[in-house]
Amino acid sequence: SSLTAIGKDLLSEKSGVRVLDLTGTNIAELPPEIGNLIHLRYLVLPDTLIKELPEQVKKLLHLQVLVRSTDAQTAAVVDDDSKKFNQPSTFCANKAGLSQLAGMNSLRGELSITGLGAVSNKKDAIKAKLRKKKSVKKLNLEWDKNESDETSPQRHQDVLEGLQPHFGIRKLQIRRYHGISSPSWLLNNCLEQLTHLQLINCRKWATLPAFGHLPRLNHLHIREMNSLIQ
């Protein structure tokens, strides 16, 4: 029969575990004892019933890869430490906000944050502490597919403002953002190392930054931006 739960005793006794791959199991939740795996580098959860992570994941300070989805971009099989520098991680925002990401400053490679419609203000967005995740080279920020067009543009703008990445980020994708303007960190010279910028289905975004402030930018992809005036 399929595995449906993971015992807290097992997690308590295996504090040296570096890889935990639960792909394709019927586990519905992780017990709080997940926080005991202080050496955990890879947490892989595709095709499980897990909807939310316990608060104790904040204790996983050495976590480098968190895979939540079977999406082609994130369904990496983690079986070798030598792959750790280019592995993607995904995190789905929920009613608990982004505070669980706060201590995960060892994440590296590509980080995707989805479900940003669940984040209600700039204060909650700042809790992700993206500016401290200096080993993340590609950042994907995505709001919900089914979010109403009546969603407050100001709320989206506040959240995006709070999701400022570190200055060395190389690639940035923003999808389904409902704000009408750019965040301040994209308007000035904060992202001098940025080489790739993708803005997709941001249908209310009317004014873009002066791309001269991004001296290394050589790939610019703009799609489904219906409100652009310049």
Rosetta silent file (secondary structure, phi, psi, omega in degrees, C-alpha in Angstrom):
SEQUENCE: SSLTAIGKDLLSEKSGVRVLDLTGTNIAELPPEIGNLIHLRYLVLPDTLIKELPEQVKKLLHLQVLVRSTDAQTAAVVDDDSKKFNQPSTFCANKAGLSQLAGMNSLRGELSITGLGAVSNKKDAIKAKLRKKKSVKKLNLEWDKNESDETSPQRHQDVLEGLQPHFGIRKLQIRRYHGISSPSWLLNNCLEQLTHLQLINCRKWATLPAFGHLPRLNHLHIREMNSLIQ
SCORE:     score description
SCORE:     0.000 S_00000001
   1 L     0.000  158.217 -177.888    0.000    0.000    0.000 S_00000001
   2 L   -72.126  148.881  175.539    1.079    3.612   -0.524 S_00000001
   3 L   -68.981  126.961 -176.717    2.794    5.527    2.228 S_00000001
   4 L  -114.872  -11.618 -179.878    0.192    7.821    3.820 S_00000001
   5 L  -155.186  156.136  176.343    2.070    9.295    6.771 S_00000001
   6 L  -120.653  124.855 -171.628    5.584    9.832    8.012 S_00000001
   7 L   -73.338  142.575  179.242    6.168    9.166   11.665 S_00000001
   8 H   -66.156  -30.141  179.326    7.501   11.814   14.006 S_00000001
   9 H   -65.200  -39.374  179.407    9.744    9.217   15.643 S_00000001
  10 H   -61.601  -43.564 -179.100   11.436    8.535   12.316 S_00000001
  11 H   -68.992  -32.401  179.823   12.155   12.216   11.817 S_00000001
  12 H   -69.555  -32.124 -174.714   13.406   12.575   15.374 S_00000001
  13 H   -88.876  -12.523 -173.328   15.863    9.708   14.947 S_00000001
  14 L  -117.109   51.611 -175.061   17.225   10.698   11.533 S_00000001
  15 L   -67.119  -15.024 -179.186   18.537   14.202   12.147 S_00000001
  16 L   -88.964    1.187 -177.961   21.443   13.611    9.753 S_00000001
  17 L   -61.741  133.288  178.963   19.237   13.113    6.688 S_00000001
  18 L  -105.277  -26.331 -179.397   20.277   15.350    3.779 S_00000001
  19 E  -128.632  127.497  174.499   17.685   14.284    1.174 S_00000001
  20 E  -127.206  108.052 -176.569   13.976   13.606    1.808 S_00000001
  21 E  -115.268  111.446 -177.843   12.098   12.601   -1.342 S_00000001
  22 L  -111.640   21.793 -176.246    8.381   11.807   -0.844 S_00000001
  23 L   -53.579  132.268  172.920    7.378   11.949   -4.521 S_00000001
  24 L    75.292   13.325  176.734    4.192   10.050   -5.403 S_00000001
  25 L   -93.805  169.714  178.493    3.171    9.170   -1.845 S_00000001
  26 L   -99.467   23.805  178.178   -0.229    9.776   -0.267 S_00000001
  27 L   -66.680  130.495 -177.028    1.201   11.777    2.609 S_00000001
  28 L   -98.501  -21.139  179.623   -1.141   14.651    3.454 S_00000001
  29 L  -156.868  154.252  173.674    1.036   16.589    5.879 S_00000001
  30 L   -95.331  133.611  178.132    4.509   16.845    7.284 S_00000001
  31 L   -71.033  157.992  179.141    4.734   16.568   11.077 S_00000001
  32 H   -56.693  -24.269 -178.591    6.325   19.422   13.048 S_00000001
  33 H   -65.728   -5.025  174.414    9.299   17.141   13.683 S_00000001
  34 H   -56.468  -28.685  179.667   10.466   17.955   10.134 S_00000001
  35 H   -65.915  -13.646  178.255   12.298   20.782   11.879 S_00000001
  36 H   -75.655  -16.326 -177.345   14.595   18.203   13.500 S_00000001
  37 L   -83.245   67.477 -170.054   16.258   17.485   10.149 S_00000001
  38 L   -67.902  -14.838  179.062   18.709   20.307   10.629 S_00000001
  39 L  -101.455    6.773 -175.629   21.076   19.001    7.945 S_00000001
  40 L   -63.356  127.630  177.909   18.377   18.607    5.274 S_00000001
  41 L  -103.940  -36.382 -173.652   19.480   19.952    1.885 S_00000001
  42 E  -128.942  125.990  176.160   16.720   18.655   -0.422 S_00000001
  43 E  -123.626  113.945 -170.368   12.997   18.346    0.298 S_00000001
  44 E  -120.017  118.271 -169.920   11.075   16.870   -2.655 S_00000001
  45 L  -128.491   16.924 -178.638    7.254   16.687   -2.484 S_00000001
  46 L   -60.317  150.122  175.283    5.686   16.364   -6.002 S_00000001
  47 L    58.381   35.562  170.686    2.523   14.252   -6.398 S_00000001
  48 L  -112.490  177.970  178.827    1.746   14.189   -2.676 S_00000001
  49 L   -97.110   10.348 -176.553   -1.346   15.461   -0.865 S_00000001
  50 L   -74.125  120.134  179.754    0.626   18.056    1.079 S_00000001
  51 L  -100.717  -35.940 -178.225   -0.998   21.484    0.714 S_00000001
  52 L  -132.791  152.056  177.196    0.792   23.447    3.418 S_00000001
  53 L   -99.283  145.785  178.206    4.110   23.176    5.179 S_00000001
  54 L   -69.495  156.580  179.924    4.393   23.321    8.972 S_00000001
  55 H   -57.556  -26.429 -174.676    5.940   26.379   10.582 S_00000001
  56 H   -67.932   -9.350  176.327    8.903   24.245   11.652 S_00000001
  57 H   -64.989  -16.073  176.289   10.338   24.283    8.123 S_00000001
  58 H   -59.735  -24.006 -177.046   11.804   27.628    9.194 S_00000001
  59 H   -78.979   -8.404 -176.657   14.385   25.596   11.110 S_00000001
  60 L   -84.593   69.412 -171.664   15.762   24.040    7.920 S_00000001
  61 L   -69.440  -17.527 -179.063   18.467   26.648    7.579 S_00000001
  62 L  -101.403    6.710 -178.096   20.591   24.512    5.232 S_00000001
  63 L   -64.329  126.010 -179.387   17.766   23.689    2.814 S_00000001
  64 L  -108.131  -27.970 -177.276   18.969   24.296   -0.741 S_00000001
  65 E  -136.811  125.899  174.246   16.194   22.752   -2.837 S_00000001
  66 E  -125.565  111.359 -177.774   12.447   22.638   -2.167 S_00000001
  67 E  -109.814  116.931 -177.723   10.452   20.970   -4.951 S_00000001
  68 L  -109.283  -14.562 -167.957    6.669   21.223   -4.616 S_00000001
  69 L  -127.580  158.462  172.371    5.504   20.710   -8.202 S_00000001
  70 L   -97.506   11.168  175.889    5.788   18.284  -11.106 S_00000001
  71 L   -54.166  147.256 -176.487    5.990   21.240  -13.486 S_00000001
  72 L   -57.449  -28.559 -177.874    8.683   20.729  -16.110 S_00000001
  73 L   -77.860  -19.269 -169.231   10.681   23.583  -14.635 S_00000001
  74 L  -125.796    1.241 -174.479   10.705   22.165  -11.122 S_00000001
  75 L   -90.091   50.793 -179.844   10.469   18.394  -11.316 S_00000001
  76 L   -77.143  141.527  173.733   14.155   17.744  -10.818 S_00000001
  77 L   -91.845  120.767 -175.253   15.229   14.406   -9.377 S_00000001
  78 L  -101.459  109.082 -179.940   17.684   15.116   -6.596 S_00000001
  79 L  -140.772    9.726 -174.326   20.120   12.276   -6.046 S_00000001
  80 L  -152.770  124.471 -179.645   23.577   13.807   -6.189 S_00000001
  81 H   -58.615  -24.448 -177.051   25.158   16.652   -4.234 S_00000001
  82 H   -68.682  -15.347 -178.826   27.033   17.670   -7.353 S_00000001
  83 H   -90.448   -2.862 -166.529   23.750   18.869   -8.897 S_00000001
  84 H   -65.074  -22.022 -174.026   22.878   21.231   -6.093 S_00000001
  85 H   -78.553  -13.880 -178.651   24.069   24.416   -7.752 S_00000001
  86 H  -127.642   26.814 -179.825   21.509   24.377  -10.567 S_00000001
  87 L   -88.687  142.120  176.513   18.436   22.846   -8.957 S_00000001
  88 E   -87.511  150.047  175.730   15.095   24.671   -8.997 S_00000001
  89 E  -126.560  146.418  177.234   12.983   25.228   -5.898 S_00000001
  90 E  -127.932  145.183  177.323    9.298   26.095   -5.667 S_00000001
  91 E  -140.297  126.717  179.812    7.283   27.627   -2.859 S_00000001
  92 E  -101.618  118.205  178.250    3.528   28.174   -2.936 S_00000001
  93 L   -65.947  147.566  176.840    2.303   31.080   -0.848 S_00000001
  94 E  -144.627 -166.996 -175.912   -0.728   30.402    1.336 S_00000001
  95 L   -62.092  -19.652  177.228   -2.646   31.981    4.200 S_00000001
  96 L   -78.872   -6.158  178.597    0.432   31.606    6.380 S_00000001
  97 E    79.154 -152.686 -173.779    2.230   34.004    4.045 S_00000001
  98 L  -112.338   10.206 -175.414    5.887   33.817    3.139 S_00000001
  99 H   -63.502  -24.431  179.770    7.464   33.774    6.593 S_00000001
 100 H   -65.395  -21.902  178.861    8.441   30.108    6.160 S_00000001
 101 H   -80.266  -11.615 -168.313   10.955   31.215    3.549 S_00000001
 102 L   -53.783  -47.583 -174.544   12.636   33.616    5.943 S_00000001
 103 L   -91.449   -0.064 -175.228   15.444   31.379    7.158 S_00000001
 104 L   -85.536   57.800 -175.048   15.996   29.403    3.956 S_00000001
 105 L   -82.071    0.248  175.300   18.955   31.468    2.862 S_00000001
 106 L   -91.927   -3.481  176.309   20.829   28.434    1.507 S_00000001
 107 L   -56.744  140.439 -176.104   18.378   28.054   -1.397 S_00000001
 108 L  -141.970  165.202  179.560   20.279   28.248   -4.649 S_00000001
 109 E    79.160 -119.944 -176.190   19.785   28.210   -8.387 S_00000001
 110 E  -108.153  131.546  177.166   16.179   28.886   -9.393 S_00000001
 111 E  -122.839  124.061  175.565   13.419   29.859   -6.953 S_00000001
 112 E  -112.777  128.263  175.208    9.755   30.040   -7.996 S_00000001
 113 E  -115.413  115.220 -178.085    7.159   31.575   -5.685 S_00000001
 114 E  -110.578  174.035  176.641    3.598   30.911   -6.835 S_00000001
 115 L    65.579   32.062 -175.162    0.167   31.710   -5.395 S_00000001
 116 H   -68.771   -8.445  174.310    1.119   35.279   -4.516 S_00000001
 117 H   -63.293  -18.554  179.530   -2.554   36.222   -4.436 S_00000001
 118 H   -81.028  -10.040  179.880   -2.544   34.820   -0.901 S_00000001
 119 L   -93.309  124.265 -167.261   -0.081   37.507    0.237 S_00000001
 120 L   -97.556  -16.969 -176.514   -2.029   40.552    1.344 S_00000001
 121 L  -158.641  171.940 -177.731    0.512   43.310    1.956 S_00000001
 122 H   -63.437  -38.980 -178.724    4.115   44.475    1.706 S_00000001
 123 H   -58.157  -43.773  179.613    4.884   43.559    5.313 S_00000001
 124 H   -69.440  -33.569  179.194    4.018   39.899    4.665 S_00000001
 125 H   -68.045  -39.176 -179.099    6.010   39.885    1.423 S_00000001
 126 H   -61.374  -27.656 -177.846    9.122   41.230    3.139 S_00000001
 127 L   -60.412  -20.747  177.913    9.023   38.237    5.495 S_00000001
 128 L   -68.370  -21.732  177.936   10.345   36.061    2.648 S_00000001
 129 L    52.103   50.200 -178.238   13.667   37.929    2.998 S_00000001
 130 H   -64.589  -26.351 -178.037   14.549   37.440   -0.656 S_00000001
 131 H   -67.343  -16.710 -179.499   17.397   39.935   -0.390 S_00000001
 132 H   -94.014   -5.352 -177.393   19.267   37.466    1.827 S_00000001
 133 L   -92.706   72.479 -168.792   19.031   34.558   -0.626 S_00000001
 134 L   -77.173   -8.645  176.726   22.235   35.424   -2.423 S_00000001
 135 L   -94.385   -3.482  174.693   22.706   31.993   -4.036 S_00000001
 136 E   -80.556  123.244 -178.084   19.404   32.292   -5.948 S_00000001
 137 E  -104.684  -24.720  178.098   20.246   33.320   -9.514 S_00000001
 138 E  -128.403  129.427 -178.221   16.794   33.058  -11.123 S_00000001
 139 E  -122.778  126.099  175.768   13.593   34.258   -9.446 S_00000001
 140 E  -113.687  125.106  179.374   10.061   33.564  -10.713 S_00000001
 141 E  -117.962  122.318 -171.009    7.172   35.478   -9.097 S_00000001
 142 E  -136.951  127.389  173.012    3.688   34.322  -10.056 S_00000001
 143 L   -89.949  176.582 -170.246    0.184   35.349   -9.055 S_00000001
 144 L   -77.634  146.805  177.874   -2.877   33.093   -9.404 S_00000001
 145 L   -64.666  -37.643 -172.260   -4.461   32.135  -12.705 S_00000001
 146 L   -97.479   15.584 -179.485   -8.001   32.589  -11.402 S_00000001
 147 L   -72.184  136.702 -176.035   -7.504   35.895   -9.621 S_00000001
 148 L   -64.425  147.202  175.190  -10.201   38.408  -10.509 S_00000001
 149 L   -66.511  -14.881  179.450   -9.410   41.372  -12.739 S_00000001
 150 L   -83.949   -0.474  179.115  -10.990   43.476   -9.988 S_00000001
 151 L   -56.018  139.649 -177.589   -8.103   42.671   -7.658 S_00000001
 152 L   -61.423  117.980  175.856   -6.610   45.827   -6.142 S_00000001
 153 H   -59.190  -34.285 -177.869   -3.621   46.957   -8.222 S_00000001
 154 H   -65.005  -37.415  178.546   -2.238   48.659   -5.137 S_00000001
 155 H   -62.994  -43.971  178.208   -2.149   45.389   -3.197 S_00000001
 156 H   -62.105  -41.824 -179.699   -0.173   43.732   -5.988 S_00000001
 157 H   -63.151  -41.846  179.694    2.196   46.708   -6.126 S_00000001
 158 H   -63.152  -43.432 -179.316    2.781   46.584   -2.375 S_00000001
 159 H   -64.900  -46.104 -179.921    3.490   42.838   -2.462 S_00000001
 160 H   -63.166  -36.565  177.773    5.892   43.100   -5.409 S_00000001
 161 H   -60.412  -37.892 -178.998    7.694   45.968   -3.699 S_00000001
 162 H   -77.515   -8.271 -178.193    8.275   43.717   -0.691 S_00000001
 163 L  -100.380   33.107 -179.661    9.700   40.911   -2.835 S_00000001
 164 L   -61.201  124.758  178.028   12.901   42.724   -3.736 S_00000001
 165 L   -80.284  173.277  176.831   15.578   40.191   -4.714 S_00000001
 166 L   -71.493  161.245 -171.804   19.252   40.483   -3.861 S_00000001
 167 L   -65.392  -20.839 -176.353   21.385   42.719   -6.054 S_00000001
 168 L   -93.434   10.123 -179.503   23.118   39.807   -7.798 S_00000001
 169 L   -60.542  139.026 -176.605   19.996   38.188   -9.281 S_00000001
 170 L  -101.235  -37.284 -175.710   20.578   37.234  -12.940 S_00000001
 171 E  -132.014  137.791 -177.484   17.138   36.251  -14.225 S_00000001
 172 E  -137.928  130.416  173.310   13.704   37.510  -13.200 S_00000001
 173 E  -124.935  132.406  176.528   10.225   36.498  -14.330 S_00000001
 174 E  -123.594  124.364 -174.854    7.023   38.220  -13.180 S_00000001
 175 E  -129.608  133.666  175.673    3.719   36.634  -14.206 S_00000001
 176 L    62.934   29.506  173.302    0.088   37.765  -13.706 S_00000001
 177 L   -73.416  131.661 -176.750    1.013   40.841  -11.698 S_00000001
 178 L  -102.263    6.106  177.133   -2.017   43.187  -11.548 S_00000001
 179 L   -72.197  164.918 -176.529   -0.177   46.349  -10.534 S_00000001
 180 L  -102.214   -8.533 -177.386    0.005   49.307  -12.888 S_00000001
 181 L  -141.871  171.584 -177.548    3.636   50.287  -12.318 S_00000001
 182 L   -80.360  150.866  172.242    7.112   48.923  -11.648 S_00000001
 183 L   -70.092  155.630 -176.665    8.519   48.341   -8.167 S_00000001
 184 H   -60.657  -32.846 -176.963   11.167   50.849   -7.076 S_00000001
 185 H   -72.980  -10.455  174.129   13.873   48.184   -7.131 S_00000001
 186 H   -98.567  -13.391 -178.823   13.327   47.687  -10.859 S_00000001
 187 H   -86.576  -29.461 -178.175   13.330   51.423  -11.564 S_00000001
 188 L  -101.536 -160.679 -175.082   16.736   52.204  -10.111 S_00000001
 189 L   -98.440   32.060 -178.464   20.094   50.487  -10.442 S_00000001
 190 L   -66.504  -31.305 -171.795   19.507   47.832   -7.760 S_00000001
 191 L  -109.694   61.337 -174.917   19.726   44.916  -10.214 S_00000001
 192 L   -67.644  -19.213 -178.576   22.968   45.623  -12.022 S_00000001
 193 L   -94.332   -1.596 -175.266   23.624   41.904  -12.672 S_00000001
 194 L   -66.488  125.217  178.602   20.229   41.202  -14.283 S_00000001
 195 L  -111.054  -26.999 -177.251   20.609   39.660  -17.751 S_00000001
 196 E  -127.172  130.707  176.525   17.125   38.203  -18.384 S_00000001
 197 E  -133.708  123.850  177.150   13.752   39.842  -17.676 S_00000001
 198 E  -121.017  124.819  176.279   10.377   38.249  -18.509 S_00000001
 199 E  -121.023  113.197 -170.213    7.091   40.089  -17.928 S_00000001
 200 E  -128.473  127.890  173.266    4.137   37.859  -18.793 S_00000001
 201 L    56.541   39.018  175.053    0.369   38.450  -18.614 S_00000001
 202 L  -100.538   79.872 -162.063    0.693   41.562  -16.437 S_00000001
 203 L   -75.079  -11.904  178.492   -2.352   43.125  -18.038 S_00000001
 204 L  -106.171   -5.721 -176.065   -2.594   46.331  -15.967 S_00000001
 205 L   -69.817  113.464 -171.837    1.086   47.270  -15.993 S_00000001
 206 L   -99.269  -35.256 -176.396    1.114   50.584  -17.878 S_00000001
 207 L  -126.014  129.698 -179.026    4.640   51.992  -17.517 S_00000001
 208 L   -98.538  161.251  178.143    7.872   50.026  -17.660 S_00000001
 209 L   -69.504  162.573  171.578   11.246   51.004  -16.201 S_00000001
 210 L   -77.054  110.760 -170.993   13.945   52.695  -18.248 S_00000001
 211 H   -69.082   -6.281  173.780   15.942   49.623  -19.164 S_00000001
 212 H   -65.751  -18.261  176.389   19.122   51.674  -19.307 S_00000001
 213 H   -76.661   -4.827 -179.661   19.215   51.218  -15.532 S_00000001
 214 L  -116.472   81.103 -168.037   19.847   47.505  -16.170 S_00000001
 215 L   -63.509  -24.653 -177.712   23.294   47.605  -17.808 S_00000001
 216 L   -98.940    0.432 -177.031   23.701   43.822  -18.281 S_00000001
 217 L   -64.129  122.336  176.968   20.191   43.140  -19.605 S_00000001
 218 L  -131.369   -2.685  174.865   20.390   41.258  -22.911 S_00000001
 219 E  -131.618  114.151  179.242   17.173   39.210  -22.933 S_00000001
 220 E  -124.295  119.721 -177.321   13.851   41.062  -22.598 S_00000001
 221 E  -122.856  115.853 -179.217   10.584   39.136  -23.029 S_00000001
 222 E  -123.734  123.549 -176.182    7.261   41.045  -22.804 S_00000001
 223 E  -144.305  140.195  176.630    3.995   39.223  -23.487 S_00000001
 224 L    56.345   48.205  178.382    0.270   39.866  -22.897 S_00000001
 225 L  -111.161   79.129 -167.585    0.867   43.367  -21.522 S_00000001
 226 L   -70.893  -20.095 -173.057   -2.347   44.983  -22.749 S_00000001
 227 L  -102.084    4.011 -176.045   -2.079   48.305  -20.881 S_00000001
 228 L   -60.315  133.305  177.520    1.416   49.391  -21.850 S_00000001
 229 L  -115.113   -6.079  175.044    1.627   53.032  -22.874 S_00000001
 230 L  -158.313    0.000    0.000    5.409   53.163  -23.289 S_00000001
